[in-house]
Amino acid sequence: MTDDGEAIVPVWTLATGDVRLPALAGDGPMTAERLAELRGVLAALADEPIATLEVRPLSAKLDRSRGIPLDAASPLAQHLSQLITQSAQSSSVAAKATATGENLYRMVVPAKTAAQFGQGIVRPMAAKGVAHGIRGALVNSTGKIVDAATYVPVGKAAAAGAVGGAGATAGVAVAGSAALTVAAPLVLMAVAVGVSANADRQRQQAIEHITELLEQLHDQKLDDERSELDGCRDAIDKATAILLDQGKLGVSLGLDSAVHAIGKALAAADRRLTQWQSALDKLPDGKAVEIDTLTKSFPGIDDHGGTFRTHLELAHLAIALKRRVIVLQAVDHVQSDPGNLFENFARALKADQQRLDELDSSIASVLERLSALELVRPDGFWPVFTTGDVDRLMRAAHLIHKLGDGVMVNSRTTDVAIEISRNKDGSVVVFPAQPA
């Protein structure tokens, strides 16, 4: 169901530092396609990272449980409130759109900037039978989709001074009629929380898969490995809350122990990956593979449960937890040097993400190779297929070929979208970052 009229969507163009750009857009309305073009051009020309922020009606059907909540006193919520207040004073469109105090804000970070956060950070990891994605269509206050939207730039809208010692400048950059708002803390905190929420969503999905597999496998050793990893969540959640309120991390949180456990799990994933790659390299090129030969190196691969699939999900869990830890470390590093917010954040995040991206891509490559294998029944003395042989071969071929579903090897970095719902009291919920 759609609305007949066009929706007016105010949009800010945010910069993370003072930039000078030629006049690229007027103050008049533009289409979504034009906005995407403008964002790409600004990202290419600007020396500092650029993002856009749209404000949309907030649907009552929005599932806030998927995001990370922050109260009105948090730096992110305060920066957003200041941007709204200042914009309403200078723009009637912005004032009207934000008058209720409840809105959905959508920040889009161009691919050029998103590449600094690692190629795998917003890679979707769909859970079975569950749609975790955030609806991308514009909705009105009743939840109906609005099919036609006009975007209106918010000019001369500057956030007030930095809050809570964030230490970044805020104001209107000299950018002709593009009217860039310098809002490094707002962009940084939105990216940090959105990335953290995305990694936690991946953790939840990995835990669900592991739990299901272990119920069939009854392996105490793997169950202990799962428990040790999932036990890291408490320390990571506490550290996330403290850092997002610009507090200082202490040893009492247990984050060091969590990092150690995650490091052990990543080492195990690396070791298992090497074994998988070696086993694949030993298979004859261009020839069909017997099921029994494959299951010796990949036990349980021909069934819904099995050791291989559990090892795979444990690797995904360790990667997801490590991604959250990397964000924490990057935010902590940035807050120790508040005069250089976004560059430090991107640098700290990218350095550690590279190893995880390589591990993620290597695992994806293994799955892709496995899914392309041709399978045959084991050789035997009897040249006749039994019904059991046929059933096993067909079931195994189907399950193994499905390993390649959704696999992305060295995927191209896309624009990243982060959605933030804001309540009347100023508190916010930040949803997982996703490909825009």
mmCIF file of C-alpha atoms in Angstrom, residues 72 173 177 195 204 312 318 356:
data_model
loop_
_atom_site.group_PDB
_atom_site.id
_atom_site.type_symbol
_atom_site.label_atom_id
_atom_site.label_comp_id
_atom_site.label_asym_id
_atom_site.label_seq_id
_atom_site.Cartn_x
_atom_site.Cartn_y
_atom_site.Cartn_z
ATOM 1 C CA ALA A 72 19.292 11.049 25.966
ATOM 2 C CA ALA A 173 31.948 24.269 6.121
ATOM 3 C CA SER A 177 25.465 25.801 -1.852
ATOM 4 C CA VAL A 195 28.974 -1.411 13.260
ATOM 5 C CA GLN A 204 23.334 -13.888 17.754
ATOM 6 C CA LEU A 312 32.296 -23.150 10.712
ATOM 7 C CA ALA A 318 34.701 -15.550 16.886
ATOM 8 C CA LEU A 356 39.413 -10.551 9.880
#
